[in-house]
Tab-separated table of C-alpha atoms in Angstrom:
chain	number	residue	atom	x	y	z
A	22	MET	CA	14.844	-0.556	-44.893
A	23	VAL	CA	14.568	-2.527	-41.722
A	24	GLY	CA	16.971	-1.611	-39.402
A	25	GLU	CA	17.614	2.028	-40.444
A	26	GLN	CA	16.337	4.772	-38.181
A	27	ASP	CA	14.450	7.752	-39.409
A	28	ASN	CA	15.795	10.792	-38.075
A	29	GLU	CA	12.205	12.358	-38.642
A	30	SER	CA	11.141	10.280	-35.541
A	31	LEU	CA	13.558	11.053	-33.518
A	32	VAL	CA	11.869	13.559	-30.336
A	33	VAL	CA	13.703	15.790	-28.475
A	34	TYR	CA	12.038	16.990	-25.362
A	35	ASP	CA	12.302	20.113	-23.489
A	36	TYR	CA	12.176	20.095	-20.024
A	37	GLU	CA	10.499	22.842	-17.806
A	38	PRO	CA	12.616	23.126	-15.533
A	39	GLU	CA	15.996	22.121	-16.621
A	40	GLN	CA	16.840	18.927	-16.175
A	41	ASN	CA	19.185	19.283	-13.429
A	42	GLU	CA	16.677	21.211	-11.460
A	43	LEU	CA	14.266	18.423	-12.297
A	44	LEU	CA	16.812	16.053	-10.777
A	45	GLU	CA	17.064	18.436	-7.817
A	46	LEU	CA	13.701	18.708	-6.890
A	47	LEU	CA	12.819	14.434	-7.589
A	48	LEU	CA	15.732	12.645	-6.230
A	49	PRO	CA	15.229	13.471	-2.492
A	50	ARG	CA	11.586	13.065	-2.799
A	51	ASN	CA	12.203	9.381	-4.264
A	52	ILE	CA	14.709	8.867	-1.751
A	53	THR	CA	12.449	9.517	1.052
A	54	THR	CA	9.784	7.751	-0.675
A	55	GLN	CA	12.191	4.695	-0.523
A	56	ILE	CA	12.523	4.641	3.024
A	57	PHE	CA	9.015	5.048	3.626
A	58	SER	CA	8.385	1.858	1.810
A	59	ALA	CA	10.969	0.233	3.561
A	60	LEU	CA	9.620	1.637	6.657
A	61	LEU	CA	6.045	0.197	5.973
A	62	GLU	CA	7.315	-2.938	5.313
A	63	SER	CA	9.238	-3.277	8.132
A	64	SER	CA	6.321	-2.777	10.006
A	65	ALA	CA	4.088	-4.982	8.112
A	66	ALA	CA	6.526	-7.913	8.450
A	67	GLU	CA	6.922	-7.329	12.590
A	68	LEU	CA	2.849	-7.361	12.614
A	69	ALA	CA	2.769	-10.458	10.559
A	70	ALA	CA	5.167	-12.237	12.728
A	71	ARG	CA	3.195	-10.988	16.020
A	72	MET	CA	0.174	-12.280	14.381
A	73	THR	CA	1.591	-15.911	13.811
A	74	ALA	CA	3.054	-16.060	17.114
A	75	MET	CA	-0.107	-15.100	18.797
A	76	ASP	CA	-2.101	-17.530	16.610
A	77	ASN	CA	0.991	-20.521	17.851
A	78	ALA	CA	0.102	-19.266	21.230
A	79	THR	CA	-3.367	-19.858	20.813
A	80	ARG	CA	-3.217	-22.904	19.314
A	81	ASN	CA	-0.245	-24.395	21.859
A	82	ALA	CA	-2.844	-23.130	24.893
A	83	GLY	CA	-5.858	-25.173	23.070
A	84	ASP	CA	-3.453	-28.421	22.910
A	85	MET	CA	-2.428	-27.436	26.884
A	86	ILE	CA	-6.075	-27.109	27.678
A	87	ASP	CA	-6.951	-30.475	25.984
A	88	SER	CA	-4.208	-32.381	27.849
A	89	LEU	CA	-5.005	-31.126	31.048
A	90	THR	CA	-8.662	-32.047	30.460
A	91	LEU	CA	-7.921	-35.281	30.309
A	92	VAL	CA	-5.135	-35.689	32.882
A	93	TYR	CA	-8.067	-34.211	35.283
A	94	ASN	CA	-10.777	-36.506	33.865
A	95	ARG	CA	-8.630	-39.465	34.446
A	96	ARG	CA	-7.618	-38.415	38.284
A	97	VAL	CA	-11.483	-38.070	38.749
A	98	ARG	CA	-12.050	-41.269	37.249
A	99	GLN	CA	-9.614	-42.646	39.556
A	100	ILE	CA	-10.694	-40.993	42.755
A	101	LEU	CA	-14.254	-42.043	42.025
A	102	GLN	CA	-13.151	-46.089	41.154
A	103	LYS	CA	-11.483	-46.029	44.941
A	104	ASN	CA	-14.706	-44.776	46.781
């Protein structure tokens, strides 16, 4: 029938080393891995922020160069028209 569990299908696992020993071995490794993963994500976020900041600085410098070029050209034109 549907919903009944067949007792023969239940599998019992035998752990070597014992479950407690296995947990003592794997838990510190898991914690270390999670901490390392967090450090990597933090480093990646910092590098992404730096890259974005440098991209913005480059764009702003280009805008400033364009603006100063216009000011310079206007000034040169004014000087040439006076002469």
